[in-house]
JSON list of C-alpha atoms in Angstrom, two decimals:
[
{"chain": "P", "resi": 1151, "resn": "UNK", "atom": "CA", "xyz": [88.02, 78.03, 74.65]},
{"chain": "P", "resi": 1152, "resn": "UNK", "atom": "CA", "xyz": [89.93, 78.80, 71.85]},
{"chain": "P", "resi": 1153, "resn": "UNK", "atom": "CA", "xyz": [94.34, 77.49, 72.14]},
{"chain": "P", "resi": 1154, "resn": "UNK", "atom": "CA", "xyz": [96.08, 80.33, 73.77]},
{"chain": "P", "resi": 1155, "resn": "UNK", "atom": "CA", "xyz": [98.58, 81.51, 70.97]},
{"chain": "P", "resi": 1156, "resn": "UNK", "atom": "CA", "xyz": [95.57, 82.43, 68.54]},
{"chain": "P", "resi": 1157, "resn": "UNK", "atom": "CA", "xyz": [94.97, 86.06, 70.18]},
{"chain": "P", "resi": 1158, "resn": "UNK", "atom": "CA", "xyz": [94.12, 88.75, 67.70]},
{"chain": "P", "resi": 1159, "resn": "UNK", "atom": "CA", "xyz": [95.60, 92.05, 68.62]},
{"chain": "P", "resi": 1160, "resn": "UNK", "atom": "CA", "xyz": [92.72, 94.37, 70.05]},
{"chain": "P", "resi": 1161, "resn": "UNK", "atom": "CA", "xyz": [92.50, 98.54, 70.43]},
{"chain": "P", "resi": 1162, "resn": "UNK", "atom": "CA", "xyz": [91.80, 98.36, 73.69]},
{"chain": "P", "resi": 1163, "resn": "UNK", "atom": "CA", "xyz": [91.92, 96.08, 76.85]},
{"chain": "P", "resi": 1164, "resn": "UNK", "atom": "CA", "xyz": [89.63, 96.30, 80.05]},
{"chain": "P", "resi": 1165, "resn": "UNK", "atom": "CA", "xyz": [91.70, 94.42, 83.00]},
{"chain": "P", "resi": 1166, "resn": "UNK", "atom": "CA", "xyz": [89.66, 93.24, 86.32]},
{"chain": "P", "resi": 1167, "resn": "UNK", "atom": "CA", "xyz": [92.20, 94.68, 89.49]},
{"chain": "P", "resi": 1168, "resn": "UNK", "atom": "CA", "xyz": [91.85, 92.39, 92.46]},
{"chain": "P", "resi": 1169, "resn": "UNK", "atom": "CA", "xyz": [93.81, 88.72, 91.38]},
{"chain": "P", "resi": 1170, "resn": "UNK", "atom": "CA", "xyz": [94.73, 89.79, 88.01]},
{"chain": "P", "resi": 1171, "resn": "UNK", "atom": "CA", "xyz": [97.05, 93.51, 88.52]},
{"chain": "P", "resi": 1172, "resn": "UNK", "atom": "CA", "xyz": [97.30, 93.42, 92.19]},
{"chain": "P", "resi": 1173, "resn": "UNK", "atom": "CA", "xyz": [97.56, 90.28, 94.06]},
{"chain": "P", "resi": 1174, "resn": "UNK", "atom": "CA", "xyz": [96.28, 91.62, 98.58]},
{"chain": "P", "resi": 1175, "resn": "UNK", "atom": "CA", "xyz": [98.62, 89.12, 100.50]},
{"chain": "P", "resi": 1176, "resn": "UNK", "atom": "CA", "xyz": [97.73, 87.36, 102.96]},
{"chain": "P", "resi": 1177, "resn": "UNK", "atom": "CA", "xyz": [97.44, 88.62, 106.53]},
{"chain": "P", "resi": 1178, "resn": "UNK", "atom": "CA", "xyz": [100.73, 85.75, 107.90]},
{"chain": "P", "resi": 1179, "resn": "UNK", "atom": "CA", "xyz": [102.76, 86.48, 105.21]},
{"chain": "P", "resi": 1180, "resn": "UNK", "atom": "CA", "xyz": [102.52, 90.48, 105.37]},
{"chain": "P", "resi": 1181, "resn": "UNK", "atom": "CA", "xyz": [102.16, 91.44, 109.01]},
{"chain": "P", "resi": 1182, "resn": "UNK", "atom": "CA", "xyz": [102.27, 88.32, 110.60]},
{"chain": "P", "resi": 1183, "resn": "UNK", "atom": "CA", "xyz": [98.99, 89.32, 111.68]},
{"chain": "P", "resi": 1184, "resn": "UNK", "atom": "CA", "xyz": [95.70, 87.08, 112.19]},
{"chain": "P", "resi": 1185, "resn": "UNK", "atom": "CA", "xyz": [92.96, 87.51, 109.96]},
{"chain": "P", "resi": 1186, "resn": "UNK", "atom": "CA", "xyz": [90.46, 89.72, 109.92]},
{"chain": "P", "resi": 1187, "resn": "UNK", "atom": "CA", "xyz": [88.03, 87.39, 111.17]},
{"chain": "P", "resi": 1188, "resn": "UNK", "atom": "CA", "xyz": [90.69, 85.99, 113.50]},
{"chain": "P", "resi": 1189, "resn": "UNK", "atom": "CA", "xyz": [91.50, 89.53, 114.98]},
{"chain": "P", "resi": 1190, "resn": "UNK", "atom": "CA", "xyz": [87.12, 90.20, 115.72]},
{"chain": "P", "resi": 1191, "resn": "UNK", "atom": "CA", "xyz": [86.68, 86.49, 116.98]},
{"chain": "P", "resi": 1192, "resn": "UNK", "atom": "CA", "xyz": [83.38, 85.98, 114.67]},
{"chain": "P", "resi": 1193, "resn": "UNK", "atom": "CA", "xyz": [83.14, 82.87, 112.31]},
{"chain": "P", "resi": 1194, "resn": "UNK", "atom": "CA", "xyz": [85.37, 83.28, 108.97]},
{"chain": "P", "resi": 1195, "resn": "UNK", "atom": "CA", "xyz": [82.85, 81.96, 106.43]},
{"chain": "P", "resi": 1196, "resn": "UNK", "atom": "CA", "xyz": [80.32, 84.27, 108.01]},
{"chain": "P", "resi": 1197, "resn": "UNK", "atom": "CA", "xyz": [82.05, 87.39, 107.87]},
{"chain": "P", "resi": 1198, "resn": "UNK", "atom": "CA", "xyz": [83.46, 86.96, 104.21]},
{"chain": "P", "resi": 1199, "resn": "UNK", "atom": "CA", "xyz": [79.98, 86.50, 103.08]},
{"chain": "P", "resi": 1200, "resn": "UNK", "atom": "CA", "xyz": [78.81, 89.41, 104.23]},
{"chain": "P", "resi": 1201, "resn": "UNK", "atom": "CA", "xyz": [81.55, 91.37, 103.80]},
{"chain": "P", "resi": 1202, "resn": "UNK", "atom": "CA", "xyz": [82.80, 90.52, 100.37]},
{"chain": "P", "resi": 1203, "resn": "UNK", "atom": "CA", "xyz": [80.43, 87.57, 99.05]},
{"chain": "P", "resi": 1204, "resn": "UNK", "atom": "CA", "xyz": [76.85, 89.09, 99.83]},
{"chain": "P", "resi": 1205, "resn": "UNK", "atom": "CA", "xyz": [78.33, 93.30, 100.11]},
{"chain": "P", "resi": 1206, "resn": "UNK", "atom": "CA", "xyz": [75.31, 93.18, 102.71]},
{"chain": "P", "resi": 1207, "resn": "UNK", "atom": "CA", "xyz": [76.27, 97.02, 103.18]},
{"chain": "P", "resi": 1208, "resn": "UNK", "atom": "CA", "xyz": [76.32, 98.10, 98.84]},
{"chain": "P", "resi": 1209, "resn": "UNK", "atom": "CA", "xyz": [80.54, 99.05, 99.69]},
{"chain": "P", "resi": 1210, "resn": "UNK", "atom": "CA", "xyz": [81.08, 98.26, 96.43]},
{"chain": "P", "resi": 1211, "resn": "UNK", "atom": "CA", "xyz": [78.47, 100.54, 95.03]},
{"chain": "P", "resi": 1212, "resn": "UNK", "atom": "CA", "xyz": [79.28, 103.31, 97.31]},
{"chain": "P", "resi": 1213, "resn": "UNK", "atom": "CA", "xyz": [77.07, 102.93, 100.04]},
{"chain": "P", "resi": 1214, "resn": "UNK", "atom": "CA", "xyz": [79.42, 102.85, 102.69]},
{"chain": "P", "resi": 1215, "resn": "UNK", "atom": "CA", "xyz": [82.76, 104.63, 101.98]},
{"chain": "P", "resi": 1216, "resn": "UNK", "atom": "CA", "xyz": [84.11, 104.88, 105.62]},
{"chain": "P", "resi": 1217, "resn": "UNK", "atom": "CA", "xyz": [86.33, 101.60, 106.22]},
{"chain": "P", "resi": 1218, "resn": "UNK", "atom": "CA", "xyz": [85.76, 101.80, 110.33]},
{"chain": "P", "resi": 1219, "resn": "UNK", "atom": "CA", "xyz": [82.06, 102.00, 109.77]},
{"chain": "P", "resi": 1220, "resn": "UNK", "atom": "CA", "xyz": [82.03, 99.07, 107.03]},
{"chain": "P", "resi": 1221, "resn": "UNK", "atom": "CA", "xyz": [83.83, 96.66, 109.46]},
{"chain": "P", "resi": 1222, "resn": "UNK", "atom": "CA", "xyz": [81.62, 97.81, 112.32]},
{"chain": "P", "resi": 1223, "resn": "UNK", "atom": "CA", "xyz": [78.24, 97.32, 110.89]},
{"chain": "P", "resi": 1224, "resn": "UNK", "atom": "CA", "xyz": [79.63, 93.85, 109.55]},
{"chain": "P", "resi": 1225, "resn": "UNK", "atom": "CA", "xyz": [81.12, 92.91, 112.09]},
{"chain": "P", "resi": 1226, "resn": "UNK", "atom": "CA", "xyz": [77.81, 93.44, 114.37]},
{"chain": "P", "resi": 1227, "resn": "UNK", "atom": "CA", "xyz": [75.45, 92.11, 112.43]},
{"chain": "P", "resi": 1228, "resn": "UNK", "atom": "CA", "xyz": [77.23, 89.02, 113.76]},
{"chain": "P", "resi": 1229, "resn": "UNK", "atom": "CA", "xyz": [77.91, 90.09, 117.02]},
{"chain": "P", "resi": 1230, "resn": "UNK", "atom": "CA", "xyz": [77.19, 92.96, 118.58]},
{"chain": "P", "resi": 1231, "resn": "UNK", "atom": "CA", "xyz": [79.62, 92.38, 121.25]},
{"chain": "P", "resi": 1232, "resn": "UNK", "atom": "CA", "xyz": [82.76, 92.69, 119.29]},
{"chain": "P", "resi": 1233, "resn": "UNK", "atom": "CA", "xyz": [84.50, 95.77, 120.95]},
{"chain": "P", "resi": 1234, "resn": "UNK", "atom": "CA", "xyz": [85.41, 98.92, 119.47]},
{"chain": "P", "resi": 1235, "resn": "UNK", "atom": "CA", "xyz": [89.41, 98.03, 119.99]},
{"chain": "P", "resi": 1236, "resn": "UNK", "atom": "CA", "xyz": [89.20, 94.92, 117.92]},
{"chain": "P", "resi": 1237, "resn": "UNK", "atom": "CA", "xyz": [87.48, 96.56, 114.95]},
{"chain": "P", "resi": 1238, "resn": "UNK", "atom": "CA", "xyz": [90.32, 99.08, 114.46]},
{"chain": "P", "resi": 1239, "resn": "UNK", "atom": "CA", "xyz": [92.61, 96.87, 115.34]},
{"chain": "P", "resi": 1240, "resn": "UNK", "atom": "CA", "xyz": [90.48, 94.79, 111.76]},
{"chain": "P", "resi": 1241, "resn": "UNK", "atom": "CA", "xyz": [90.86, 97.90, 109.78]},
{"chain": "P", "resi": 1242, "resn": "UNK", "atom": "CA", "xyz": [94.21, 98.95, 110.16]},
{"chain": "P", "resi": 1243, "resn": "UNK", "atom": "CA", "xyz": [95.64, 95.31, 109.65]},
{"chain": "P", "resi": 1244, "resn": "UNK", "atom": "CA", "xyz": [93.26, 94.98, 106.46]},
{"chain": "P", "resi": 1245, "resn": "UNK", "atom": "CA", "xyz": [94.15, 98.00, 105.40]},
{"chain": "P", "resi": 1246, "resn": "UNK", "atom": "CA", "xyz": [98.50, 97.10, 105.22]},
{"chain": "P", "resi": 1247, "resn": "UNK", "atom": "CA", "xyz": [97.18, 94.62, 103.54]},
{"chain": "P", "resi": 1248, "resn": "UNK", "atom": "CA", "xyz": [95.24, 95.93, 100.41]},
{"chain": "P", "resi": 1249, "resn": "UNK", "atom": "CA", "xyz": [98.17, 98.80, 100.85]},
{"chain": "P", "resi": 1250, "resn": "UNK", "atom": "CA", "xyz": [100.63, 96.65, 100.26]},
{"chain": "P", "resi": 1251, "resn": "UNK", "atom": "CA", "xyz": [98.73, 94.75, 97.51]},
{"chain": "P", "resi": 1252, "resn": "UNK", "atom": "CA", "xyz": [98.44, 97.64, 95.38]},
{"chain": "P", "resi": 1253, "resn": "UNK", "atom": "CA", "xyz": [101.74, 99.70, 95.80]},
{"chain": "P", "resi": 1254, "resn": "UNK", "atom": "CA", "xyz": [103.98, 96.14, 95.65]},
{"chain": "P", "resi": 1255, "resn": "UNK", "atom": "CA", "xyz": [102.98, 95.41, 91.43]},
{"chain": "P", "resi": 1256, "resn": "UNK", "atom": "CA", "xyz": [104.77, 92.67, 90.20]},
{"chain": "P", "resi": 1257, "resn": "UNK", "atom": "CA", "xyz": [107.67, 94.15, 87.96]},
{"chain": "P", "resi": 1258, "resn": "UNK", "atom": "CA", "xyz": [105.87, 91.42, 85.00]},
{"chain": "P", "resi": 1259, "resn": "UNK", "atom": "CA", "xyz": [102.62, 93.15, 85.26]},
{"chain": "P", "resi": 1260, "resn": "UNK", "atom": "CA", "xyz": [104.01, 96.49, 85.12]},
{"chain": "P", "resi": 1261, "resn": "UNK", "atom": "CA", "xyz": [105.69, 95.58, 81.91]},
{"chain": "P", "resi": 1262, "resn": "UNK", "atom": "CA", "xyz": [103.36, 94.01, 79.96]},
{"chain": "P", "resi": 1263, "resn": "UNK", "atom": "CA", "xyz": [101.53, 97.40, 80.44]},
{"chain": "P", "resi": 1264, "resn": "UNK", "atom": "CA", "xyz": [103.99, 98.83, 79.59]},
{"chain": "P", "resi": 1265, "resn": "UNK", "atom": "CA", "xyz": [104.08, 96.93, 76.42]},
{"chain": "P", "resi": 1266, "resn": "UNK", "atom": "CA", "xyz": [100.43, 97.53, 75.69]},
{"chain": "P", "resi": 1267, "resn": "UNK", "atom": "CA", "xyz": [100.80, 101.52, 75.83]},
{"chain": "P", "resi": 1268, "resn": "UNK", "atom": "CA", "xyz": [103.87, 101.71, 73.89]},
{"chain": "P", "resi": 1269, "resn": "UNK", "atom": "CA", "xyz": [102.13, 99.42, 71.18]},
{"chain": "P", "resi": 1270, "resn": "UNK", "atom": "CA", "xyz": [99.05, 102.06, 71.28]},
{"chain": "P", "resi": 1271, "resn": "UNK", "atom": "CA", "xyz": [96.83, 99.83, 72.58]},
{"chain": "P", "resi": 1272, "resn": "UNK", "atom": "CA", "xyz": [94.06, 101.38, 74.89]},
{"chain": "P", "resi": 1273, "resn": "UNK", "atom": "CA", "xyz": [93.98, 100.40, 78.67]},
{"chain": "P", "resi": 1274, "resn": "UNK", "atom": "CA", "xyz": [90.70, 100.87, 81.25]},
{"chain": "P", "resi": 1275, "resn": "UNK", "atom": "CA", "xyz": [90.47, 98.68, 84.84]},
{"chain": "P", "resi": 1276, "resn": "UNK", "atom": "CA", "xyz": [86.99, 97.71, 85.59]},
{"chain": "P", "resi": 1277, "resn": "UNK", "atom": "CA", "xyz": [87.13, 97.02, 89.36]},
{"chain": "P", "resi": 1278, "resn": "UNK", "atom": "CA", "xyz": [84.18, 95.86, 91.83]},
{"chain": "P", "resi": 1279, "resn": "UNK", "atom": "CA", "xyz": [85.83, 97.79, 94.50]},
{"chain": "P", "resi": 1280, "resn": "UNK", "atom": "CA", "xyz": [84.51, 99.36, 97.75]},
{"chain": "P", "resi": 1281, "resn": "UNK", "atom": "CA", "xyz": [86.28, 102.72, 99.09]},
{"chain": "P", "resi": 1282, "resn": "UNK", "atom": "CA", "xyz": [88.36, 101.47, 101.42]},
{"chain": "P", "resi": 1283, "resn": "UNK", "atom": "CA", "xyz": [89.88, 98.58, 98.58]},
{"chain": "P", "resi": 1284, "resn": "UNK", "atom": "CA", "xyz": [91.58, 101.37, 97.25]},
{"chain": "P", "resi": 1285, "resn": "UNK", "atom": "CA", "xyz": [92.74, 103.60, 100.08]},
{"chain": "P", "resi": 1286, "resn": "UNK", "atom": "CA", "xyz": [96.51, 103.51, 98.40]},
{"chain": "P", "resi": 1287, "resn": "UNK", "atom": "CA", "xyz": [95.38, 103.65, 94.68]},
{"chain": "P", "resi": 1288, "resn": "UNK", "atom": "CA", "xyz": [96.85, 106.95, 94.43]},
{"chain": "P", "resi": 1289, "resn": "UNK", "atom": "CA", "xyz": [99.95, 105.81, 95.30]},
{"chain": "P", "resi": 1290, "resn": "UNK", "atom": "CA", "xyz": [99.97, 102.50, 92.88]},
{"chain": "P", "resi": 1291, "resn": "UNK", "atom": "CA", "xyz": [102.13, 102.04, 90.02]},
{"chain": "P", "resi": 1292, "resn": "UNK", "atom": "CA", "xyz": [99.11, 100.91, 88.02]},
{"chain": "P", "resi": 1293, "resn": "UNK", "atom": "CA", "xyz": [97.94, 104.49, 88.19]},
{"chain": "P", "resi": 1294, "resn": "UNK", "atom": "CA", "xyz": [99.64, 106.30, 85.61]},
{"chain": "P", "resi": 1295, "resn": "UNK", "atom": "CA", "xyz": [99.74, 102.86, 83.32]},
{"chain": "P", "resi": 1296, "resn": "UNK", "atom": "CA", "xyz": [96.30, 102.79, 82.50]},
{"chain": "P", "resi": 1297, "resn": "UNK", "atom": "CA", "xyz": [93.97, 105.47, 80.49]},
{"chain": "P", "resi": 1298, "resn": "UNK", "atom": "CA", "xyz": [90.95, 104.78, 82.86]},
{"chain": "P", "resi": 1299, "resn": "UNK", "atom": "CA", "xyz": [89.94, 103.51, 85.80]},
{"chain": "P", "resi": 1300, "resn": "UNK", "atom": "CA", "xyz": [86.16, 102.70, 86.78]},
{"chain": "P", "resi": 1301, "resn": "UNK", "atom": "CA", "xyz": [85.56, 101.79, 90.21]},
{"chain": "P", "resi": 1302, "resn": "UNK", "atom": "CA", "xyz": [81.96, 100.61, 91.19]},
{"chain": "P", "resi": 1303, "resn": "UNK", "atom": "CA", "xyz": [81.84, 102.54, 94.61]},
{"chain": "P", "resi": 1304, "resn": "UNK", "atom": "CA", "xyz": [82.36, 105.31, 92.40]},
{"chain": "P", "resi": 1305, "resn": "UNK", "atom": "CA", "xyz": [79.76, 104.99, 89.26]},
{"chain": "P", "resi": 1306, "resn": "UNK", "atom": "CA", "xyz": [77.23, 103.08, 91.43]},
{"chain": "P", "resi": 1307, "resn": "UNK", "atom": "CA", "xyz": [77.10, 99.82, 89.72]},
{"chain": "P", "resi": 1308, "resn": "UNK", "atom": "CA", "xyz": [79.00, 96.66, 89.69]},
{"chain": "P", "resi": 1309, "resn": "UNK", "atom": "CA", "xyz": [80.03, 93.84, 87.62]},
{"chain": "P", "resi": 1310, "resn": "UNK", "atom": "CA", "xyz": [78.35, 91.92, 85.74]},
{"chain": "P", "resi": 1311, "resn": "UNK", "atom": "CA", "xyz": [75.89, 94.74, 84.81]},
{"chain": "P", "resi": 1312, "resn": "UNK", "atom": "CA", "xyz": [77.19, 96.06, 81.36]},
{"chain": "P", "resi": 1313, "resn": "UNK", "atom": "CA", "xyz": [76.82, 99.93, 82.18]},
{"chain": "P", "resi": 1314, "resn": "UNK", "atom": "CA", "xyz": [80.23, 99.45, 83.99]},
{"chain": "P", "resi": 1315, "resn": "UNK", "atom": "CA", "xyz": [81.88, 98.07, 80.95]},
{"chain": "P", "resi": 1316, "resn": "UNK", "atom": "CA", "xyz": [80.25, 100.37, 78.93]},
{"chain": "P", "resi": 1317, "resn": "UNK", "atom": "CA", "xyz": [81.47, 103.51, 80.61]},
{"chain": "P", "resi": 1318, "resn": "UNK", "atom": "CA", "xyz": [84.86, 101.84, 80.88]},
{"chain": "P", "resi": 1319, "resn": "UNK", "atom": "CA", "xyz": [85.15, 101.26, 77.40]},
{"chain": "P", "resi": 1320, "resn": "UNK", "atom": "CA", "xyz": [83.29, 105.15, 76.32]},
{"chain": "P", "resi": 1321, "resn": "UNK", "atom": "CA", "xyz": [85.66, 106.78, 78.56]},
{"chain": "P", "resi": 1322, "resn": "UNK", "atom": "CA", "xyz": [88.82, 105.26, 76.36]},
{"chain": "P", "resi": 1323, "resn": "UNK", "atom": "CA", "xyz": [86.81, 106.06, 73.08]},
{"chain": "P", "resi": 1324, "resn": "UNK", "atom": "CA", "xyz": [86.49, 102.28, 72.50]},
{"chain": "P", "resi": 1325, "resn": "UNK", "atom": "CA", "xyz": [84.26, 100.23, 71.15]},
{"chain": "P", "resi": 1326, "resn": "UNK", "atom": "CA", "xyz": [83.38, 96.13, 72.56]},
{"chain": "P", "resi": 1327, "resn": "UNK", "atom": "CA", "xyz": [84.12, 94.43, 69.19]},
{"chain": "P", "resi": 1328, "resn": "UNK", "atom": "CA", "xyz": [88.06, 96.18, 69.27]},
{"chain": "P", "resi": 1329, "resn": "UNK", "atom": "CA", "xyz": [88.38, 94.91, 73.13]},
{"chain": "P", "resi": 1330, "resn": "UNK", "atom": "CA", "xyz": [89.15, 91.99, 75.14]},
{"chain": "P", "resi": 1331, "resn": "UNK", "atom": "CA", "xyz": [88.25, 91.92, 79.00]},
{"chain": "P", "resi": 1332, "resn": "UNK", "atom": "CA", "xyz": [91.10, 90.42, 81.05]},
{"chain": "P", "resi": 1333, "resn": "UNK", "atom": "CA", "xyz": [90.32, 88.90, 84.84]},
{"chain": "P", "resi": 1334, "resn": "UNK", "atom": "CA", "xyz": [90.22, 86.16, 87.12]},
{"chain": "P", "resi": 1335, "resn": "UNK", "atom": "CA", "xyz": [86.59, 85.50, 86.79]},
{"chain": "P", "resi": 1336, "resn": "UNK", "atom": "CA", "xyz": [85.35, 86.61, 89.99]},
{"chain": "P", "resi": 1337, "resn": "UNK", "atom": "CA", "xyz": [81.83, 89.03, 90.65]},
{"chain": "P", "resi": 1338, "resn": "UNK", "atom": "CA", "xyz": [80.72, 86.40, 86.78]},
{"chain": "P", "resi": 1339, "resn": "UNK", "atom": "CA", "xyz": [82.72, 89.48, 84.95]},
{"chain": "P", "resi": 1340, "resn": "UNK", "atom": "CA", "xyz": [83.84, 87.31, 81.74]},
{"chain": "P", "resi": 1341, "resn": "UNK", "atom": "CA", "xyz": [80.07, 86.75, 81.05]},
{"chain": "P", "resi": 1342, "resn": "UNK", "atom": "CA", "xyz": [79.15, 90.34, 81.54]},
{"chain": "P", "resi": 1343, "resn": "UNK", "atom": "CA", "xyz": [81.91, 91.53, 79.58]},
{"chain": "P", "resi": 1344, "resn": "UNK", "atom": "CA", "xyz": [80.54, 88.65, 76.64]},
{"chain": "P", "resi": 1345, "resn": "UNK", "atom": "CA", "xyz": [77.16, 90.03, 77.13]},
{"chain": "P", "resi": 1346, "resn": "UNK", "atom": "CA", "xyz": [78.43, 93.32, 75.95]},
{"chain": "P", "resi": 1347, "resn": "UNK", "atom": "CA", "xyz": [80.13, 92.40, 73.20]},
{"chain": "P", "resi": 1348, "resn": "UNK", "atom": "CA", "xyz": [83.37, 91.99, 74.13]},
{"chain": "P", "resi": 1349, "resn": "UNK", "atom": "CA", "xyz": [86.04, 88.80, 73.75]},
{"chain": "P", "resi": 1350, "resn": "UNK", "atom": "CA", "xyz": [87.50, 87.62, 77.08]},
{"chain": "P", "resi": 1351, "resn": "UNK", "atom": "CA", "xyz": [90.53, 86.22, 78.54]},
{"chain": "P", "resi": 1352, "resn": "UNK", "atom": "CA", "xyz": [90.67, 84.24, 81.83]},
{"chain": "P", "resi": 1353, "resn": "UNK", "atom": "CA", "xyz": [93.97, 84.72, 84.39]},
{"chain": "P", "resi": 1354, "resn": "UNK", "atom": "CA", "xyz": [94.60, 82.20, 86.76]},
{"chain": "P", "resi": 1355, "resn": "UNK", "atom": "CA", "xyz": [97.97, 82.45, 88.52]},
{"chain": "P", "resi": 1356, "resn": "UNK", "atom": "CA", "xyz": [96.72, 85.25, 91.43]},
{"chain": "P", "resi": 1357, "resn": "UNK", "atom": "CA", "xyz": [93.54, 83.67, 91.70]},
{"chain": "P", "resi": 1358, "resn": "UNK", "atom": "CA", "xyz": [94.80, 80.37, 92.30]},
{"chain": "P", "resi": 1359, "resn": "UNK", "atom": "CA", "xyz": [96.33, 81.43, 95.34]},
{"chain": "P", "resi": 1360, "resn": "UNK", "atom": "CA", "xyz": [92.93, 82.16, 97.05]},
{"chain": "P", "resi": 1361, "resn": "UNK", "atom": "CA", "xyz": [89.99, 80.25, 95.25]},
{"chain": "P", "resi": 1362, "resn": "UNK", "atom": "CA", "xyz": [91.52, 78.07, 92.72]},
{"chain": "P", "resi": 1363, "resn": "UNK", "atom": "CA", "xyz": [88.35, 75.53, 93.13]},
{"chain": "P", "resi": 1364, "resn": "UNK", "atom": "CA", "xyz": [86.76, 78.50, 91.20]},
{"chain": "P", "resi": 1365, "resn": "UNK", "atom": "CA", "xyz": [88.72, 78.19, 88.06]},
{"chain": "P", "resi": 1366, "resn": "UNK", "atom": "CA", "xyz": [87.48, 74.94, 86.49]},
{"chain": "P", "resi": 1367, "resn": "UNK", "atom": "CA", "xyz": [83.43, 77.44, 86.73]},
{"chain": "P", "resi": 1368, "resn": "UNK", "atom": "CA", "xyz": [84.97, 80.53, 85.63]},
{"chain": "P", "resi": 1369, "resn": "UNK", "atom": "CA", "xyz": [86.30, 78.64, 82.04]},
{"chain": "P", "resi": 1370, "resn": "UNK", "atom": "CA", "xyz": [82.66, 78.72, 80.38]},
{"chain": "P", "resi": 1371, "resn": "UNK", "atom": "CA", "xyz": [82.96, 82.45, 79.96]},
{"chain": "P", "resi": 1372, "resn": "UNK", "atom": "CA", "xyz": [86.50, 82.86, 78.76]},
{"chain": "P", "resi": 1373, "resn": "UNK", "atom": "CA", "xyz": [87.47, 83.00, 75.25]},
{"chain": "P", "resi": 1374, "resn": "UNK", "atom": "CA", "xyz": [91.39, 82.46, 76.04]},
{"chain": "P", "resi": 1375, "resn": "UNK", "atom": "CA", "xyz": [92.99, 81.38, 79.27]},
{"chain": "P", "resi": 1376, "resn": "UNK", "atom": "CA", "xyz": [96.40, 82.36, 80.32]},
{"chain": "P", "resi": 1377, "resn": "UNK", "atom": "CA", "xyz": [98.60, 81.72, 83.35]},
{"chain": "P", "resi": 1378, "resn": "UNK", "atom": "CA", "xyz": [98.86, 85.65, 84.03]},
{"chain": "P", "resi": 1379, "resn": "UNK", "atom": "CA", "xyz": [98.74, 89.26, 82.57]},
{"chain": "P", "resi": 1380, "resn": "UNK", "atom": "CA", "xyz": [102.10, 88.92, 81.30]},
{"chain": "P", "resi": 1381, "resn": "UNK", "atom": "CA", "xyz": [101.50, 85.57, 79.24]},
{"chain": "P", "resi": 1382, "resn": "UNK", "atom": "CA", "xyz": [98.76, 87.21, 77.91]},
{"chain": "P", "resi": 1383, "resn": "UNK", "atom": "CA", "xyz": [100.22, 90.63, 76.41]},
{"chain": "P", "resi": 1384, "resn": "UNK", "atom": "CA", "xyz": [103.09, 87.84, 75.19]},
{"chain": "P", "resi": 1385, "resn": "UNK", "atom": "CA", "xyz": [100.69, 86.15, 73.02]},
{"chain": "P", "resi": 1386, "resn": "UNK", "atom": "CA", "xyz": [99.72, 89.55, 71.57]},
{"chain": "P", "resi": 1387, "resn": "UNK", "atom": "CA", "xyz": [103.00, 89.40, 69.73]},
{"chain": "P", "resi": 1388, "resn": "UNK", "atom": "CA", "xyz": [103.50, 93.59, 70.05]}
]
């Protein structure tokens, strides 16, 4: 991993969404809520792997779009018990959640796009995201700062397959050798955006918050590491 002030400046930067924009708080902090698992009474571990780890149901390639019907099948392939009350009860506290996560940007992320458009440097998110991730995404600030946005539930495929970096960088008339991919690692998206051609820089402050026994794994892949967005765009020197 090359030192962190040696950053050529690129025509165009992919960014990951989930732990590098938008950090989804956590359920105490927000609502004072229990989690999700918490709230259906299944095992924790069990129900993030099939909800987010495994995607048992394809939300993140579109499969599923309805958020009641994702946590219901999920939920019952666990138990089929869990009642109908405490699954809406799941949604609607998830979804505050991943509302507030994308609508509440961190004034230092919405600069340093800032900062990237006014420089004329080309912006695209590449997001594994299922439909009801981005219920609010009409309503974030991130929406009018970038030049594309590529969701997987929407094109069908997923990081790390390069045919969603590909259309990501096509649809900002880019090319990989002018762009860096920027995220925290997660869904192995530095070494799909490598495998296309691309440089990459690993963020760590968001994702440190949740997993940060991933970080040390997610280095092999990253061609620059940076605390956060912001640091990053710094280093660009615009």
């Amino acid at each position: 991993m090359k030192p962190a002030r040696f950053v050529p400046r690129p025509n165009a930067v992919l960014f990951d969404l989930f732990h590098t924009l938008a950090s989804i708080p956590a359920p105490a902090l927000l609502t004072g809520d229990l989690s999700v698992p918490q709230i259906l009474g299944v095992p924790a571990a069990e129900w993030q792997r099939r909800y987010y780890d495994e995607d048992i149901l394809g939300r993140c390639l579109g499969r599923v779009v309805d958020a009641v019907e994702a946590m219901r099948k999920v939920t019952h392939s666990i138990d089929p018990s869990v009642s109908e009350e405490r699954i809406l009860s799941a949604v609607e506290s998830r979804r505050r959640r991943f509302e507030a996560g994308l609508i509440g940007i961190e004034d230092g992320i919405l600069g340093a796009l800032d900062s990237l458009r006014a420089a004329g440097i080309r912006t695209a998110l590449v997001s594994d995201a299922g439909a009801d991730d981005v219920e609010s995404w009409l309503r974030s600030p991130l929406r009018e700062r970038l030049d594309s946005v590529v969701f997987s539930y929407q094109l069908g495929v997923r990081k790390p397959d390069p045919r969603i970096y590909e259309h990501a960088l096509a649809s900002i008339d880019a090319i990989p050798e002018e762009a860096i991919f920027v995220g925290d690692g997660g869904s192995d998206e530095h070494r799909g955006a490598r495998g296309v051609g691309m440089r990459t820089v690993l963020v760590t402050r968001l994702a440190a918050l949740w997993l940060p026994d991933a970080i040390p794994a997610r280095r092999a892949h990253a061609d620059w590491e940076f605390e956060d967005v912001p640091a990053f765009v710094e280093a660009l020197g615009l």
